Coordinates of N, CA and C in Angstrom, one line a residue:
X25 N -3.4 -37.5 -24.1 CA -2.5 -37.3 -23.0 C -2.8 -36.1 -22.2
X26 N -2.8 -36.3 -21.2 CA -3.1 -35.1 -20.2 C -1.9 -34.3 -19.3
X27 N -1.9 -33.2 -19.9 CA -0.7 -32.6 -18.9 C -0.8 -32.2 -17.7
X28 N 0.0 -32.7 -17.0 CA -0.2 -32.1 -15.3 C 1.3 -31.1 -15.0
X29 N 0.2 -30.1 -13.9 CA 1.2 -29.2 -13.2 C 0.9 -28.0 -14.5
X30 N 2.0 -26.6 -14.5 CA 1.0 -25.6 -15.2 C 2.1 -25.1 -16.0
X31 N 2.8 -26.0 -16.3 CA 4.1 -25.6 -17.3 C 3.2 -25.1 -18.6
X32 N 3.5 -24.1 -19.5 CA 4.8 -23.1 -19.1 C 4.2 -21.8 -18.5
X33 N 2.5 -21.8 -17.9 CA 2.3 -20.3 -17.1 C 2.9 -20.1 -16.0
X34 N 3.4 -21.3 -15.1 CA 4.6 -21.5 -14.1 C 6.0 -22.0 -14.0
X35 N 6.7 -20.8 -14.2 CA 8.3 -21.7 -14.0 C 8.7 -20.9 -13.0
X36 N 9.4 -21.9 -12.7 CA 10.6 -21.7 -10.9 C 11.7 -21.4 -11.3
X37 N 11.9 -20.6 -12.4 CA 13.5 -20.6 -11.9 C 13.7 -19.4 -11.0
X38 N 13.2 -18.4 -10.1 CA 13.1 -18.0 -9.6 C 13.8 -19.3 -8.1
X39 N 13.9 -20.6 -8.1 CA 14.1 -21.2 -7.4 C 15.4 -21.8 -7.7
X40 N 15.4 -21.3 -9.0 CA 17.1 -22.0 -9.4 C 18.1 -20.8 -9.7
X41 N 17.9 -20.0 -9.4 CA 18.5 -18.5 -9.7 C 20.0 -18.5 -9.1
X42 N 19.4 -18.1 -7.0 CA 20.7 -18.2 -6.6 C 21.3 -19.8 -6.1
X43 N 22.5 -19.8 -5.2 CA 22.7 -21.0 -4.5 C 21.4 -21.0 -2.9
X44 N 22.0 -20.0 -2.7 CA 20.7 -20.0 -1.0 C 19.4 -20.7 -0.7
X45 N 18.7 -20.4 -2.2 CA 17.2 -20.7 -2.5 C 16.8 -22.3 -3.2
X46 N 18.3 -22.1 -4.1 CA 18.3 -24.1 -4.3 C 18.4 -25.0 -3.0
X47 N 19.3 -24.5 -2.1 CA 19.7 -25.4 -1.3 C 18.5 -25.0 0.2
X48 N 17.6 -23.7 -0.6 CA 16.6 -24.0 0.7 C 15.4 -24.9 -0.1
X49 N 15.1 -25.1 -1.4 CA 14.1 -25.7 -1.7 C 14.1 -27.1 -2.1
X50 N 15.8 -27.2 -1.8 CA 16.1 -29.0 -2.5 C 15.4 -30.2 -1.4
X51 N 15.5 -31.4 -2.0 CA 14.6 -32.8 -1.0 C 15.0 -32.4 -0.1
X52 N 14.2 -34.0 0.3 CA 14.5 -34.1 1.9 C 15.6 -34.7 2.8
X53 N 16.6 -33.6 3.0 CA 17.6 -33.8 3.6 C 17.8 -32.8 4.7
X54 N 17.7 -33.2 5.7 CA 17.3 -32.4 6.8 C 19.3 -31.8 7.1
X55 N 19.2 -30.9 7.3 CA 20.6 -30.1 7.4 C 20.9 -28.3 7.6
X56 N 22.1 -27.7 7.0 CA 21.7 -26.5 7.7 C 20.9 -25.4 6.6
X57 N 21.1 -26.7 5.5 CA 20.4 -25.6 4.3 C 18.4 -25.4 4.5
X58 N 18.2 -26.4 5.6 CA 17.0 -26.2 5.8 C 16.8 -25.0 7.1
X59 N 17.3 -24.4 7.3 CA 17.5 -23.8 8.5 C 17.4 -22.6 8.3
X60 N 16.5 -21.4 8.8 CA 16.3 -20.2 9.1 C 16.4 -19.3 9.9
X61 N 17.3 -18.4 10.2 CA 17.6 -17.8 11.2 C 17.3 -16.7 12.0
X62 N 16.0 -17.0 12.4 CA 15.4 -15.5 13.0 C 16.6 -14.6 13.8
X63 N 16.5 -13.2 12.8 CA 17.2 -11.8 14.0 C 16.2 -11.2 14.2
X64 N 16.5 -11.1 15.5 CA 16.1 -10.0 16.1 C 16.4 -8.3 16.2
X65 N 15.7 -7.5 15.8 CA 17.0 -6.2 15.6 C 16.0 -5.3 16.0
X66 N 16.7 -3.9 16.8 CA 16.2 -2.8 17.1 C 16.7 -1.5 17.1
X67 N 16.3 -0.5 17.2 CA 16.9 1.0 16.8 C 18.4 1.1 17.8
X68 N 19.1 2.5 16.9 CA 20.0 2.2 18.7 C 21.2 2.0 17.9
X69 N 22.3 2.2 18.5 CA 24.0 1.8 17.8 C 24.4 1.2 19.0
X70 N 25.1 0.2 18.1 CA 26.0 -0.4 19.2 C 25.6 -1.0 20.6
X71 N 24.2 -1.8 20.3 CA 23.2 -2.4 21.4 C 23.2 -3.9 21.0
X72 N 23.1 -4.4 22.1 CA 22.7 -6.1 21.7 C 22.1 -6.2 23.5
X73 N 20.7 -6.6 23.0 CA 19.7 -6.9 23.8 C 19.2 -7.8 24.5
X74 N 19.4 -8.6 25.5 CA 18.4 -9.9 25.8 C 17.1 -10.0 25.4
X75 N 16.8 -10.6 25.1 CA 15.0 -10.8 25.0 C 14.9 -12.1 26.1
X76 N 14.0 -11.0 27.3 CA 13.6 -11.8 28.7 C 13.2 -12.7 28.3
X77 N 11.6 -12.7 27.7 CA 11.0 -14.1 27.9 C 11.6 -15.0 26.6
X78 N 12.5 -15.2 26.1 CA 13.6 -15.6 24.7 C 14.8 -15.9 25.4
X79 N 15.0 -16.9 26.7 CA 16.8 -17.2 27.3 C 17.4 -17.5 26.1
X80 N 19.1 -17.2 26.1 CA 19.8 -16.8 24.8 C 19.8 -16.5 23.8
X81 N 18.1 -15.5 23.4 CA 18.0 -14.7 22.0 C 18.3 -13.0 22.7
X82 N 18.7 -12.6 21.8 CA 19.3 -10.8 21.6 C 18.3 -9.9 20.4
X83 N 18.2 -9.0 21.2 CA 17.8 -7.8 20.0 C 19.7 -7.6 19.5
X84 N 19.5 -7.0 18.4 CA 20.4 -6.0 17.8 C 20.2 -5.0 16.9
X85 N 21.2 -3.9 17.4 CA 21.2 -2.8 16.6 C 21.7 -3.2 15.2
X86 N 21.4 -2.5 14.0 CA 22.0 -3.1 12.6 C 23.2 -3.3 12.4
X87 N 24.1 -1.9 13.3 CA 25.8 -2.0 13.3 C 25.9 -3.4 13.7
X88 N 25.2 -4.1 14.8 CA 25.7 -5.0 15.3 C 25.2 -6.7 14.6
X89 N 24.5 -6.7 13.7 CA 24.6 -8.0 13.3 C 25.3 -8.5 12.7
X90 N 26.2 -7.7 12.1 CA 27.3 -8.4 10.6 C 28.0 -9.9 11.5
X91 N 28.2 -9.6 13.0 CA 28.6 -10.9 13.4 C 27.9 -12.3 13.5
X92 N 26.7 -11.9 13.8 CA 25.4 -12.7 13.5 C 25.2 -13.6 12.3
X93 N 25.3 -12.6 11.3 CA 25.1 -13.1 9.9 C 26.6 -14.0 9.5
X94 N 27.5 -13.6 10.1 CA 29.3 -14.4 9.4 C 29.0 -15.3 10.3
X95 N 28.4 -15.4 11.3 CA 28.2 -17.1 12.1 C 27.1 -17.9 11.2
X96 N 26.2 -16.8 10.9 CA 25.1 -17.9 9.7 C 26.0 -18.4 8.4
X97 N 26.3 -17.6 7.7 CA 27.3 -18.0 6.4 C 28.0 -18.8 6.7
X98 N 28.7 -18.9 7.9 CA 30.1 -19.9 8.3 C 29.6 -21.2 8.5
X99 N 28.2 -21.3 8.6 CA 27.3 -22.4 9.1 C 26.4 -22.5 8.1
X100 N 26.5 -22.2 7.0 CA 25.8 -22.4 5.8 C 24.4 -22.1 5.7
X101 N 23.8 -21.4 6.3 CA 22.6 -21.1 6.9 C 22.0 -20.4 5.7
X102 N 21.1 -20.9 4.8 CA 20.4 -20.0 3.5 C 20.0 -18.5 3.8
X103 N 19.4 -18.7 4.7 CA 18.0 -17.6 4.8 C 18.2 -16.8 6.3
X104 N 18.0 -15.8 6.4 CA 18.0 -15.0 8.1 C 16.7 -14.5 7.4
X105 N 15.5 -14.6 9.0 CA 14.4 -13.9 8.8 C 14.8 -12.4 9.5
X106 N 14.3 -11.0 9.3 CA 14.4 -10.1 10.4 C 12.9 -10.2 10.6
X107 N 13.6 -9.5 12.3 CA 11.8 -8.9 13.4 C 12.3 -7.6 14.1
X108 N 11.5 -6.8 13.8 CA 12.1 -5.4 14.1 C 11.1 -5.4 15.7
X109 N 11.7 -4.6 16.6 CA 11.4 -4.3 17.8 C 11.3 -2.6 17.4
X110 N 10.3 -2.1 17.6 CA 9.4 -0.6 17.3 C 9.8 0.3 17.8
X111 N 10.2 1.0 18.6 CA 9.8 2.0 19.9 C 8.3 2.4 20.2
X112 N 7.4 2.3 20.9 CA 6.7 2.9 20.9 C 6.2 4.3 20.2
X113 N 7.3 5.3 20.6 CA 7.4 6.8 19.9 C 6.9 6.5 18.1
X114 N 7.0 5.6 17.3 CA 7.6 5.3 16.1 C 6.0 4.4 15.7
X115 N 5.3 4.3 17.0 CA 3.9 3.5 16.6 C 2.8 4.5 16.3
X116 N 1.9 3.8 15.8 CA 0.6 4.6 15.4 C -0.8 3.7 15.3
X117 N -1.7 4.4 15.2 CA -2.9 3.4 14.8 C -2.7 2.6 13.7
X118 N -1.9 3.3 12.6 CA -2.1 2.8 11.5 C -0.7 2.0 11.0
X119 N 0.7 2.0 11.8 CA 1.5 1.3 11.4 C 2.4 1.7 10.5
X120 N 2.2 3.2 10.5 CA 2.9 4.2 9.1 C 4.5 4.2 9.3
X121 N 5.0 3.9 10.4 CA 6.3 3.3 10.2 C 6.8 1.7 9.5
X122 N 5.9 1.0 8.8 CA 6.0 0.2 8.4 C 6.3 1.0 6.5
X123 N 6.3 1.5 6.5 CA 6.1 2.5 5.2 C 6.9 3.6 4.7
X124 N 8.2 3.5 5.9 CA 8.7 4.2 6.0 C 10.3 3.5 5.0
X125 N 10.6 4.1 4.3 CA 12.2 3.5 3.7 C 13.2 3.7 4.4
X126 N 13.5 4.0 5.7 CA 14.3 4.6 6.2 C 13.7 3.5 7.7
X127 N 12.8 2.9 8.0 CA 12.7 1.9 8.9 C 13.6 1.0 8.9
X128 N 13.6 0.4 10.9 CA 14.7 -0.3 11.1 C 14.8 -1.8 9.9
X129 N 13.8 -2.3 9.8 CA 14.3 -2.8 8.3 C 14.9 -2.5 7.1
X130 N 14.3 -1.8 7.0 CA 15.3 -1.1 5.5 C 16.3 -0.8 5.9
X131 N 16.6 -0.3 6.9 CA 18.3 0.1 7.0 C 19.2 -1.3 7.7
X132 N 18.3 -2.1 8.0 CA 18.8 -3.6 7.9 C 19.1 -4.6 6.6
X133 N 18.2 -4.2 5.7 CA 17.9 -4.9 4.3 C 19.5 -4.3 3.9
X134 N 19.3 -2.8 3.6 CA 20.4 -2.0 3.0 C 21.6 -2.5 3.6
X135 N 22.0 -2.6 4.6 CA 22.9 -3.1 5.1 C 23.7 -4.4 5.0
X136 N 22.7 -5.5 4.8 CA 22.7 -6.9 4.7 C 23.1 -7.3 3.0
X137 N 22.3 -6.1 2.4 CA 22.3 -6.6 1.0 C 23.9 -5.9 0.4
X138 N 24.4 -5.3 1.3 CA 25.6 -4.1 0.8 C 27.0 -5.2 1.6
X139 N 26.8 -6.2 2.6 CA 27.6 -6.5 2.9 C 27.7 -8.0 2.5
X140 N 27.1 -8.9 2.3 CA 26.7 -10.2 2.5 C 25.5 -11.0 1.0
X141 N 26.9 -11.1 0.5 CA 25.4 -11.6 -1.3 C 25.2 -13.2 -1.0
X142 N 25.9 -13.6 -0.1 CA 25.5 -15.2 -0.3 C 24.3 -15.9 0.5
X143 N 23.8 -15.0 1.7 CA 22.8 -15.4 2.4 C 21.2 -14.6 1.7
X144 N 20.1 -15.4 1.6 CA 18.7 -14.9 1.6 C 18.5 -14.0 2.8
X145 N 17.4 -13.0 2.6 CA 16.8 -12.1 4.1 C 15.2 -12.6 3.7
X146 N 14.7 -13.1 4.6 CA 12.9 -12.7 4.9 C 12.9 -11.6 5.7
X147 N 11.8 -11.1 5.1 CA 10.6 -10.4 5.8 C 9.3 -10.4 6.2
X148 N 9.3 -10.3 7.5 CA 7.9 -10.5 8.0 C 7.3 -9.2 7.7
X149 N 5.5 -9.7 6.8 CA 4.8 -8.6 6.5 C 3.3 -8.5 7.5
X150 N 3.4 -7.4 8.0 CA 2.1 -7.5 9.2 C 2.7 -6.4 9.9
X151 N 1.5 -5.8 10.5 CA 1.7 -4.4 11.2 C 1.9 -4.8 12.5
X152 N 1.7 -5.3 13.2 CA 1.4 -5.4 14.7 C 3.1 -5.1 15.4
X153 N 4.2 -5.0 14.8 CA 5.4 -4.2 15.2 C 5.4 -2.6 15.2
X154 N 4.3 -2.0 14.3 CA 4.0 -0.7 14.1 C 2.6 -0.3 14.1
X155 N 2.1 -0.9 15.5 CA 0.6 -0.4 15.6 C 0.9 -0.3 17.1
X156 N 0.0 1.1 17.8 CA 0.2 1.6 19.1 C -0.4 0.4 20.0
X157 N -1.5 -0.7 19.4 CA -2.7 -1.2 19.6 C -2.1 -2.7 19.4
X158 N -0.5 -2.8 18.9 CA -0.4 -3.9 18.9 C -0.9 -5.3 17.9
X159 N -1.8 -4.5 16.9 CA -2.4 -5.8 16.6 C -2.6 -5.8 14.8
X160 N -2.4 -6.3 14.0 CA -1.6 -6.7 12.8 C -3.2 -5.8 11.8
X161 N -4.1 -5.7 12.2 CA -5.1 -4.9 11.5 C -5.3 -3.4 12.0
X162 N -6.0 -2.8 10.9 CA -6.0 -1.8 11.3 C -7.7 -1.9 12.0
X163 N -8.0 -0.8 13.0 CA -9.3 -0.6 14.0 C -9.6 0.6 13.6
X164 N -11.1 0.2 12.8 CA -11.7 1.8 12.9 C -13.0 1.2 13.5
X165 N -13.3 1.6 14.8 CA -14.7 2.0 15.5 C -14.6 0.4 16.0
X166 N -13.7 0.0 16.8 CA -13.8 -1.2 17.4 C -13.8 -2.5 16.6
X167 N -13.8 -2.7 15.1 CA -13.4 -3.4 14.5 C -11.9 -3.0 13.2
X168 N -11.9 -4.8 12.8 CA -10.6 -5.1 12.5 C -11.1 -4.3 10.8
X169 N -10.4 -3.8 10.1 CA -10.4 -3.2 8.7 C -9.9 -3.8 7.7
X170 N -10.4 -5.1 7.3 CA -9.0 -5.9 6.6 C -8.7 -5.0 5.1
X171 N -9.6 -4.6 4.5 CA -9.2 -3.7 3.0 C -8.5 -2.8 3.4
X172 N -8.8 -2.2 4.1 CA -7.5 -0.9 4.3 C -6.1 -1.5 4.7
X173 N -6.3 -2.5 5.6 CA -5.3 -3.3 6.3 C -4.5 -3.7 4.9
X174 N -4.9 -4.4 3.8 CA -4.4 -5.2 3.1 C -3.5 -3.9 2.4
X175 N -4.5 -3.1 1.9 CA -3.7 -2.0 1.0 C -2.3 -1.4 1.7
X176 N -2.0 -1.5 3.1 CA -0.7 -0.9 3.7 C 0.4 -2.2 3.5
X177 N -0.5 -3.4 4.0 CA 0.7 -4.4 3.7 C 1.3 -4.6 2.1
X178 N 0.0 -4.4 1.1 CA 0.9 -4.2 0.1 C 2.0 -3.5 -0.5
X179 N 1.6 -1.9 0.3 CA 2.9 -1.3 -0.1 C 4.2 -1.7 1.2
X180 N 3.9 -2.0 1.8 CA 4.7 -2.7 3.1 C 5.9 -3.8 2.5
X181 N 5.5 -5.0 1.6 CA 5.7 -5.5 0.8 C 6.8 -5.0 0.0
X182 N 6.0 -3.9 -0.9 CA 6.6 -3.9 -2.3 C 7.9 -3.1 -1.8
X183 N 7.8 -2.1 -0.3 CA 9.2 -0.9 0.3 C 9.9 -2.6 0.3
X184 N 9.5 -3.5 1.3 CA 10.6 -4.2 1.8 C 11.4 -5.1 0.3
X185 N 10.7 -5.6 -0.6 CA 11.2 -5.8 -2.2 C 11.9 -4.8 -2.6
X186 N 11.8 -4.2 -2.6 CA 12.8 -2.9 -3.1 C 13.7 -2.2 -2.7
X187 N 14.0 -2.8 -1.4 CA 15.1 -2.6 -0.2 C 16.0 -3.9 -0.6
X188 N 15.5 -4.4 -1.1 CA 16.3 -5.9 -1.1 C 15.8 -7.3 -0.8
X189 N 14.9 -7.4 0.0 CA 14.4 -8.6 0.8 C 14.1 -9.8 -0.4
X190 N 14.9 -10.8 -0.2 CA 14.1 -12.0 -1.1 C 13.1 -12.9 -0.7
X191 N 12.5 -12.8 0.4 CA 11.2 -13.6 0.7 C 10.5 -13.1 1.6
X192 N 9.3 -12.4 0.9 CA 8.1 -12.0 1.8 C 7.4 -13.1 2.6
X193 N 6.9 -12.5 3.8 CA 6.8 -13.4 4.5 C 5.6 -12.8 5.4
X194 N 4.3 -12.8 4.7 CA 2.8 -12.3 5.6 C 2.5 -13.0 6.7
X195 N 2.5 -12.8 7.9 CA 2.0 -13.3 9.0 C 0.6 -12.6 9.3
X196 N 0.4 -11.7 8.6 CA -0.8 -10.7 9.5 C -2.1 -11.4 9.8
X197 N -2.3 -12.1 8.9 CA -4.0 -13.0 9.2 C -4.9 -12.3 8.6
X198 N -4.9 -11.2 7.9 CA -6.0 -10.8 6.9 C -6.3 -11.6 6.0
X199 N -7.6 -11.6 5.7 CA -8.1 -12.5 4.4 C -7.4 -12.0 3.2
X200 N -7.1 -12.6 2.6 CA -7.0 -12.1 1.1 C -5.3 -11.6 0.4
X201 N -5.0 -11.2 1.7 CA -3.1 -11.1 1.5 C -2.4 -11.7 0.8
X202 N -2.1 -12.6 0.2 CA -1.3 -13.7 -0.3 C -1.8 -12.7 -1.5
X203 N -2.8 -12.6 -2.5 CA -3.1 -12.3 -3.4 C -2.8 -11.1 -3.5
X204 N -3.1 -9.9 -2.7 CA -3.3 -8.9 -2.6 C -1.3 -8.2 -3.2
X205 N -0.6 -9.0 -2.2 CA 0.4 -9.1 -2.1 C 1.2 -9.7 -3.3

């Protein structure tokens, strides 16, 4: 007899833990438990933003999502992804505001996780929100650095896991990240 799948070096219960994560990984039944809700959020109190080229999406300040998030819960919505909007002042070559515990995610994470236990939070992992240059690698001498690159998103990662975040979420396009991570 031949066993398939990698029981027991793999178990999910990691997928059966809370309700949010069952009802985002159950069949196929298309509804609101399949649904993720990108925020938008940016520094600032008591701000709620248009985003131009986005008709009807908002930046928000963190004071200001709790209403955001009770429209997701009330609509059964598992998962809110956050996307932090930077200030420029707060960018670098290297993205060292991404590293920061005290960044507008983290005091988004802390917030979300202090007020709201029934909904999941993603995190998008990738620098290009905290690079002067805009772009998810680090540049030394006109090229992309993916090792150094990888080693920031790792600790990028592990701040945003330990702020609270239950689903990392690497967008950056370096080789090797998933692992790294």
């Amino acid at each position: 007899m031949k066993i398939l799948g990698k029981f027991p070096s793999t178990r999910l219960r990691r997928t059966r833990k809370k309700d949010w994560v069952r009802r985002l990984v159950s069949e196929n039944n298309l509804s609101t438990d399949d649904l993720i809700l990108p925020i938008f959020i940016r520094e600032g109190k008591n701000k709620i933003e248009k985003i131009k080229s986005m008709p009807g999406i908002n930046r928000y300040s963190v004071d200001k999502i709790n209403n955001v998030i009770e429209k997701a819960c009330k609509k059964k919505i598992p998962l809110i992804a956050l996307f932090p909007y930077t200030p420029n002042k707060k960018k670098d070559s290297y993205g060292t505001e991404s590293l920061n515990e005290d960044n507008l995610v983290c005091r988004a994470l802390r917030s979300i996780k202090k007020n709201f236990k029934e909904i999941g939070v993603m995190c998008d992992v990738a620098l290009d929100p905290y690079t002067n240059h805009g772009h998810d690698g680090i540049i030394i001498n006109s090229d992309i650095h993916n090792d150094k690159t990888l080693e920031i998103l790792k600790k990028q990662s592990l701040l945003q896991a330990q702020m609270g975040c239950d689903v990392i979420a690497p967008s950056d396009m370096m080789d090797g990240r998933v692992g790294v991570i």
